[in-house]
mmCIF file of C-alpha atoms in Angstrom:
data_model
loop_
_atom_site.group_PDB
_atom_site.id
_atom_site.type_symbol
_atom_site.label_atom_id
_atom_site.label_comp_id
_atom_site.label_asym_id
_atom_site.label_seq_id
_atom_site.Cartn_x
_atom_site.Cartn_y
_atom_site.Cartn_z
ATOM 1 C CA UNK A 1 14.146 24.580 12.410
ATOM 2 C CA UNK A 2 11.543 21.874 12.897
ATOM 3 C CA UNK A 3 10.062 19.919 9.933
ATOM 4 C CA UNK A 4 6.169 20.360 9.623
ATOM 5 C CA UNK A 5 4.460 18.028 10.234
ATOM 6 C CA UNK A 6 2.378 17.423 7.095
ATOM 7 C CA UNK A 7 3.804 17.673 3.555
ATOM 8 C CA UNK A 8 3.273 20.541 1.822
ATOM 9 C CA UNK A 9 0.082 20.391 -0.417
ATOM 10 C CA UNK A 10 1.117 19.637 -4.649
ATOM 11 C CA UNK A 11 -0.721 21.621 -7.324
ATOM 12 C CA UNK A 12 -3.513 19.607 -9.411
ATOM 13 C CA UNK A 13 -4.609 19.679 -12.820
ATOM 14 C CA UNK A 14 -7.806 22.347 -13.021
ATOM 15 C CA UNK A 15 -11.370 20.770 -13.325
ATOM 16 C CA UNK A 16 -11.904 19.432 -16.599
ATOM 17 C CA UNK A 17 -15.062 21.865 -17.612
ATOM 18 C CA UNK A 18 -16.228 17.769 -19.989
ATOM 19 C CA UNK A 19 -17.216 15.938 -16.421
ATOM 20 C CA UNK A 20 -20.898 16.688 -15.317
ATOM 21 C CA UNK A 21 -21.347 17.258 -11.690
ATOM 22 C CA UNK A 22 -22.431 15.088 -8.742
ATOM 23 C CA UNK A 23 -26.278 15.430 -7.872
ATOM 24 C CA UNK A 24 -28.301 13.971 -5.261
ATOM 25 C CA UNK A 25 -29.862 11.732 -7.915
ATOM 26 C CA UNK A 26 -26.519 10.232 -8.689
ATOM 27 C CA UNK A 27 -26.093 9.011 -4.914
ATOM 28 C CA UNK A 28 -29.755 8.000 -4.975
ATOM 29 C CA UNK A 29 -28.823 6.340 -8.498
ATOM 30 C CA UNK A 30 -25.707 4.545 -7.019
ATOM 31 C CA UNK A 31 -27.463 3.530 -3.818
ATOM 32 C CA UNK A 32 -29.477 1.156 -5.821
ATOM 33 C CA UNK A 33 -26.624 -0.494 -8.025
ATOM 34 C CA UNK A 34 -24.284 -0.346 -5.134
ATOM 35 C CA UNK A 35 -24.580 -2.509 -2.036
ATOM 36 C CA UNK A 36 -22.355 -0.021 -0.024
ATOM 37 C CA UNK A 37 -22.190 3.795 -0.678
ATOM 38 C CA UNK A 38 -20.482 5.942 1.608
ATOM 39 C CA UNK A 39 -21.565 10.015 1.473
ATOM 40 C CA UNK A 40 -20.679 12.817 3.561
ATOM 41 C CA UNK A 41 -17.786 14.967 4.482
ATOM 42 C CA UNK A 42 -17.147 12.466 7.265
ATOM 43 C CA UNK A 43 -17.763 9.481 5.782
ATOM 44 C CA UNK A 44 -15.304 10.081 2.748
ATOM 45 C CA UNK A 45 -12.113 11.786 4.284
ATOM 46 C CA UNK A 46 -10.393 8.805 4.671
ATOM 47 C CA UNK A 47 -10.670 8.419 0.949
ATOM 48 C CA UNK A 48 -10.006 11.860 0.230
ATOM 49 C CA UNK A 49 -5.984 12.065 1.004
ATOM 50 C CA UNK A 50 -3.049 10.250 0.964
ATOM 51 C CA UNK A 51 -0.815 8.661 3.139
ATOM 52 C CA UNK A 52 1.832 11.306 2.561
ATOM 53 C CA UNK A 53 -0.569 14.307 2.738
ATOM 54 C CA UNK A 54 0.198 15.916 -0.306
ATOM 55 C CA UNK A 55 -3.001 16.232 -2.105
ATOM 56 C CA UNK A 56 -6.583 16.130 -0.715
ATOM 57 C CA UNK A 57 -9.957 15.772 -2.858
ATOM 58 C CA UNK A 58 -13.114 16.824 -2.310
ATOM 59 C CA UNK A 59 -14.915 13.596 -3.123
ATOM 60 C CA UNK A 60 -18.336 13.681 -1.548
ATOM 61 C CA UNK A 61 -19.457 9.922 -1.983
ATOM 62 C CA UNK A 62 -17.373 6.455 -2.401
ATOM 63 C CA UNK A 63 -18.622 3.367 -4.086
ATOM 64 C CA UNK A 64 -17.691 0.267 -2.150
ATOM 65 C CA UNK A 65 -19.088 -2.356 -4.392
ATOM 66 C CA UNK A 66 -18.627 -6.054 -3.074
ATOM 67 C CA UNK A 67 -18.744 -8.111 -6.897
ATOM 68 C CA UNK A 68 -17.640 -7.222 -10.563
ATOM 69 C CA UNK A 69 -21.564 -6.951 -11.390
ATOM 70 C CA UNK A 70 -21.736 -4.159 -8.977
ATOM 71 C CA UNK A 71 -18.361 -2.543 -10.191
ATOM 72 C CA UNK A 72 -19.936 -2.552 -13.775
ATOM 73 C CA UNK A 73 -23.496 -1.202 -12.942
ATOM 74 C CA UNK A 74 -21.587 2.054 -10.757
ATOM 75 C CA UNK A 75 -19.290 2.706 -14.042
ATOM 76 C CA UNK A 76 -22.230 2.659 -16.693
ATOM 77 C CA UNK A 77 -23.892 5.230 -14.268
ATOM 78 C CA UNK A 78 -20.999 7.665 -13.952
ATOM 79 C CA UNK A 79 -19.906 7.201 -17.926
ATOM 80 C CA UNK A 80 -23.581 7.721 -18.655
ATOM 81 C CA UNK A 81 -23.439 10.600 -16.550
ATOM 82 C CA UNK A 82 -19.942 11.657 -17.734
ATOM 83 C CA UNK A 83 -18.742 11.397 -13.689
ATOM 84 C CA UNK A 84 -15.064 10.939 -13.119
ATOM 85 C CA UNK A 85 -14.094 7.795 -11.124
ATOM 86 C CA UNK A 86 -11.448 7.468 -9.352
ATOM 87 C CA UNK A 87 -10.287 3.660 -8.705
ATOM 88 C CA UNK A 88 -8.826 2.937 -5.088
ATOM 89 C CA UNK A 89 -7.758 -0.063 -3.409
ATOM 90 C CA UNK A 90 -5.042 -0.260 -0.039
ATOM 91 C CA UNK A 91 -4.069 3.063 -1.017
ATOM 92 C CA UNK A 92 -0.624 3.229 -0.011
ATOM 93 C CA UNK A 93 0.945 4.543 -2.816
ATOM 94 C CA UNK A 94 3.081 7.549 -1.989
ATOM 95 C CA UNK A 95 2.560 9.827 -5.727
ATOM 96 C CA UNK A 96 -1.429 10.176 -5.115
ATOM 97 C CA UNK A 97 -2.581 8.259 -7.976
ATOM 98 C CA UNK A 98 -5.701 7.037 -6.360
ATOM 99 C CA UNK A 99 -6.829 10.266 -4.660
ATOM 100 C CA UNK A 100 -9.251 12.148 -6.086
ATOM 101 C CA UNK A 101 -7.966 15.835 -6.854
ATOM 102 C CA UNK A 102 -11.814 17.150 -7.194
ATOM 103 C CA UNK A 103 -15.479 15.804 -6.849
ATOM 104 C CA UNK A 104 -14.340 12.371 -8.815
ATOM 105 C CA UNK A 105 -16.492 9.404 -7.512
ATOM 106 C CA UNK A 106 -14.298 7.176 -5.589
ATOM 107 C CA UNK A 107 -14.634 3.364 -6.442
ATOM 108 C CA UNK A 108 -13.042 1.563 -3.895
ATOM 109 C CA UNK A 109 -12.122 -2.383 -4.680
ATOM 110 C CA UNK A 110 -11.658 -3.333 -0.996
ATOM 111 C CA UNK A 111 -14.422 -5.224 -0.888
ATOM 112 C CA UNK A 112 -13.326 -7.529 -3.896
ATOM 113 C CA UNK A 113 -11.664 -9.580 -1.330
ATOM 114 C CA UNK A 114 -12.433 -13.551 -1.785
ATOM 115 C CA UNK A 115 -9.524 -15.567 -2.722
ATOM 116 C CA UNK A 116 -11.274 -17.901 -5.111
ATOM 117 C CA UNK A 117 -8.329 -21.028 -4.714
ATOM 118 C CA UNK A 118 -5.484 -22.107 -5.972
ATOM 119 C CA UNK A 119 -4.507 -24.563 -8.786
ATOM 120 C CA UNK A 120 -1.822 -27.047 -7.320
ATOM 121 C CA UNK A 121 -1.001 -28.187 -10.421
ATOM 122 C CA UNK A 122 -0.396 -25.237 -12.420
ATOM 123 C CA UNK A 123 0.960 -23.040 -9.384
ATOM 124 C CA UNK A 124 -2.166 -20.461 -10.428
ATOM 125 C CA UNK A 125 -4.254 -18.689 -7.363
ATOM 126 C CA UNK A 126 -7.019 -16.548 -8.393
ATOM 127 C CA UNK A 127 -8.700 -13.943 -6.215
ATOM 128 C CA UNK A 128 -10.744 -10.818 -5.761
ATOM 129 C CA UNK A 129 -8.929 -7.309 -6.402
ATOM 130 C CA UNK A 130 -9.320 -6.431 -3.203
ATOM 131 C CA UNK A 131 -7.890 -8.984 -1.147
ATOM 132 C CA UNK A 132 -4.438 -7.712 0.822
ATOM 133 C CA UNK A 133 -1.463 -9.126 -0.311
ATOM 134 C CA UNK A 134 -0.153 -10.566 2.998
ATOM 135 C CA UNK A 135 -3.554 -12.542 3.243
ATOM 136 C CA UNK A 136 -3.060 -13.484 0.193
ATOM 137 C CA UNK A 137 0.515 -14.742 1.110
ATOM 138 C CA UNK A 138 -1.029 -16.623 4.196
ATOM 139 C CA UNK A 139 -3.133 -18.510 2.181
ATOM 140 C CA UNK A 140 -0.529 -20.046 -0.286
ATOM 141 C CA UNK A 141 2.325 -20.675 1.878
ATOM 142 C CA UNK A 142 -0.705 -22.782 3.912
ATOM 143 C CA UNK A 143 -0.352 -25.021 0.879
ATOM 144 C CA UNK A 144 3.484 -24.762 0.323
ATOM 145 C CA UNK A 145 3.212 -21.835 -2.152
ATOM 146 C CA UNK A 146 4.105 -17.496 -1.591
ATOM 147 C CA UNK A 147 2.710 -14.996 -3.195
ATOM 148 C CA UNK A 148 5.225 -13.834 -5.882
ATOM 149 C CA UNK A 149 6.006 -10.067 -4.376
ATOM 150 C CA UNK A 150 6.342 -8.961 -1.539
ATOM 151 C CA UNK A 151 6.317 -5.266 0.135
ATOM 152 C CA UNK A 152 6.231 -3.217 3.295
ATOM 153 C CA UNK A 153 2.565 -2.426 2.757
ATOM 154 C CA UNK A 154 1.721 -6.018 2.476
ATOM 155 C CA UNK A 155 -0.617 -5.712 5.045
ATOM 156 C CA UNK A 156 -2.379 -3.224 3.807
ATOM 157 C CA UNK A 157 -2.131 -2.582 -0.091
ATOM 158 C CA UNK A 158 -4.201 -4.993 -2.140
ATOM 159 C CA UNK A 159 -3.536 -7.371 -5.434
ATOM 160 C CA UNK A 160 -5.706 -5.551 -7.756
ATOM 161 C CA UNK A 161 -3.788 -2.052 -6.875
ATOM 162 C CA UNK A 162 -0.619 -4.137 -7.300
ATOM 163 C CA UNK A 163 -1.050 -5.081 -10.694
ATOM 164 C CA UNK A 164 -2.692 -1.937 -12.072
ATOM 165 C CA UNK A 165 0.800 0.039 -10.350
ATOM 166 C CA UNK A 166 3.136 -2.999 -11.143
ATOM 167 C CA UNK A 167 4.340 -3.020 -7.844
ATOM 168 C CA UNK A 168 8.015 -4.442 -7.604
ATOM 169 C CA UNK A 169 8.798 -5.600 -3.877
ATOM 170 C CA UNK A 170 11.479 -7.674 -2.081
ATOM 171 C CA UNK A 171 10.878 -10.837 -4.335
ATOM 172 C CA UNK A 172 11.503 -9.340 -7.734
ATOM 173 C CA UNK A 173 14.551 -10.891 -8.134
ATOM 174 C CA UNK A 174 13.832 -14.311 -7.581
ATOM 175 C CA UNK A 175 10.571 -14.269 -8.440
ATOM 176 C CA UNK A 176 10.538 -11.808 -11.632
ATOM 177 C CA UNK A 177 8.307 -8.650 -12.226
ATOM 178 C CA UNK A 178 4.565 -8.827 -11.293
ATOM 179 C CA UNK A 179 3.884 -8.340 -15.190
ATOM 180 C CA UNK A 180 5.298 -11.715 -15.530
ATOM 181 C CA UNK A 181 3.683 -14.055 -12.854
ATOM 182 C CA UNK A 182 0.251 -12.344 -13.879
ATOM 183 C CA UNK A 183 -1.303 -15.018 -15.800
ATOM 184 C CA UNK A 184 -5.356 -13.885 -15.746
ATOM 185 C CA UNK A 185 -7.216 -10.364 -15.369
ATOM 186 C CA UNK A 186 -10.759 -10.014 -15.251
ATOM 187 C CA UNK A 187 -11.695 -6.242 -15.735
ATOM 188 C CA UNK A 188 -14.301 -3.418 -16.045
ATOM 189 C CA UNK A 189 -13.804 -0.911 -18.838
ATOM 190 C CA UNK A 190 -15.159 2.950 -18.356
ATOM 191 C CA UNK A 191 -18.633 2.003 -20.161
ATOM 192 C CA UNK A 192 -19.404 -1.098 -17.564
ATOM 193 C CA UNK A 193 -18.663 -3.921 -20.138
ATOM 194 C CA UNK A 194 -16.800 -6.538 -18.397
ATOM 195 C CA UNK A 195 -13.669 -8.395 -20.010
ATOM 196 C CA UNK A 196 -12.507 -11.531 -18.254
ATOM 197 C CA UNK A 197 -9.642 -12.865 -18.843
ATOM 198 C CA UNK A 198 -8.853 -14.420 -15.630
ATOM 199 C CA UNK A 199 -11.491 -17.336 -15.809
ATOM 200 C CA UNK A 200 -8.565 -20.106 -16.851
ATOM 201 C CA UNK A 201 -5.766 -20.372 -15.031
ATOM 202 C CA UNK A 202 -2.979 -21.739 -17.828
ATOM 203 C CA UNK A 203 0.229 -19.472 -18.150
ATOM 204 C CA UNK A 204 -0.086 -20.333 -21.794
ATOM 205 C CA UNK A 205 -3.234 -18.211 -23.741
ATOM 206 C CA UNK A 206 -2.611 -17.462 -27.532
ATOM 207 C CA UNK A 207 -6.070 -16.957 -28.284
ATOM 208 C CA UNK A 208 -5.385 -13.226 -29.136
ATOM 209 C CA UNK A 209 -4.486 -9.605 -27.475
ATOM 210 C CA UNK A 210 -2.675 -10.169 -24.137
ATOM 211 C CA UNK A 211 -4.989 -7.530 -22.793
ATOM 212 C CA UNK A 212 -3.929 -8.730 -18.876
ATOM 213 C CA UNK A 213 -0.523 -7.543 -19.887
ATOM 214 C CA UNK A 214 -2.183 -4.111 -20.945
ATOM 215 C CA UNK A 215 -3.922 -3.909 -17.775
ATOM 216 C CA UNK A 216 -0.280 -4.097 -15.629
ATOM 217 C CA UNK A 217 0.766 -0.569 -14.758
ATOM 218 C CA UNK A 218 -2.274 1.089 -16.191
ATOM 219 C CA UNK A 219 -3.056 2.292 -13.098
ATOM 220 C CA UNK A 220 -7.171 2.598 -13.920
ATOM 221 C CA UNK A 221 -6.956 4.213 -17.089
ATOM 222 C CA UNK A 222 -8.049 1.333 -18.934
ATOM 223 C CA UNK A 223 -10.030 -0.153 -16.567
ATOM 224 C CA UNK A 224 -11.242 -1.248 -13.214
ATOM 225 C CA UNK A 225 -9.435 -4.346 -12.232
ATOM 226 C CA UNK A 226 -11.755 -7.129 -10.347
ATOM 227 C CA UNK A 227 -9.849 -10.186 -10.202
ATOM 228 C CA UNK A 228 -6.675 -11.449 -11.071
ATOM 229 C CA UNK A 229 -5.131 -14.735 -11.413
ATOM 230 C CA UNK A 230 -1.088 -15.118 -10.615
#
């Protein structure tokens, strides 16, 4: 018998009855914090399933802002708001953690995509969230350096999404896990305050909480990563 051709659709949590629900005034609201909002059934399907096909959301408007400031003033609207946000970047993880399930908000990070430069003498590069990992790559080994993973959706997936999954790749064992090379985070918590910790690029900070290594693998529950220093 032939295999379908999409995966069958998984069962999601139900609608959590705390989150308020999307209203025109929100768009309007995000429109003028955001310098790129996408709305419409059109507009957000792309965001609104994953590669695999197994879940679909019913997201009706994506935030694509294009600096930290902007990712801060859309996530003081939707916490003030109590709107769920849902954090995306290359999108090509295969378990559907950055698809929305409902009517979340989609932030996507893609256009967090300057790589800021790199520090030849402490091996450090520092870049936006959004900027894909092979680019990223390109850029180093231009100055005799690699990025220190590497996956089959280099091309695609970004850094930020990286870190917050802890992606493992190719390089892992001569390189070590992602957790380790990440020296710097800078971040956006849920209420829009935002927390960097990517602004010097030594591998040696004792100055308190190693909150980048919190940030690793927390997949947006802690935060919205912007920029990351490895």
């Amino acid at each position: 018998r032939r295999a379908s051709a999409a995966a069958r659709t998984m069962p999601v949590a139900p609608r959590h009855p705390w989150y308020a629900t999307l209203e025109d005034s929100d768009v309007a609201a995000l429109q003028t914090v955001c310098s790129r909002v996408l709305e419409g059934v059109d507009a957000c399907a792309p965001y609104n399933t994953d590669w695999m096909r197994k879940w679909e959301g019913r997201a009706r408007v994506v935030a694509e802002p294009a600096s930290t400031e902007e990712v801060s003033a859309v996530l003081k609207h939707c916490d003030r708001r109590r709107l769920a946000v849902v954090p995306q970047g290359g999108k090509t993880g295969l378990v559907g953690g950055s698809v929305p399930v409902h009517d979340e908000v989609v932030l996507s990070t893609r256009r967090l995509d300057k790589i800021e430069g790199l520090d030849e003498d402490t091996g450090v590069a520092t870049c936006g969230a959004g900027v894909v990992l092979a680019d990223l790559d390109a850029f180093l080994r231009d100055k005799g350096f690699c990025a220190p993973l590497d996956l089959g959706a280099a091309g695609t997936c970004t850094v930020g999404g990286n870190l917050a999954t802890n992606a493992g790749g190719v390089r892992f064992v001569r390189y070590g896990s992602l957790r380790g090379a990440t020296v710097g985070v800078e971040f956006v918590t849920a209420d829009g305050t935002v927390i960097d910790c990517a602004g010097t690029p030594l591998r040696k900070d004792n100055t308190g909480y190693a909150l980048p290594q919190l940030l690793v693998g927390s997949e947006g529950t802690l935060g919205v990563i912007t920029q990351v220093a490895l």
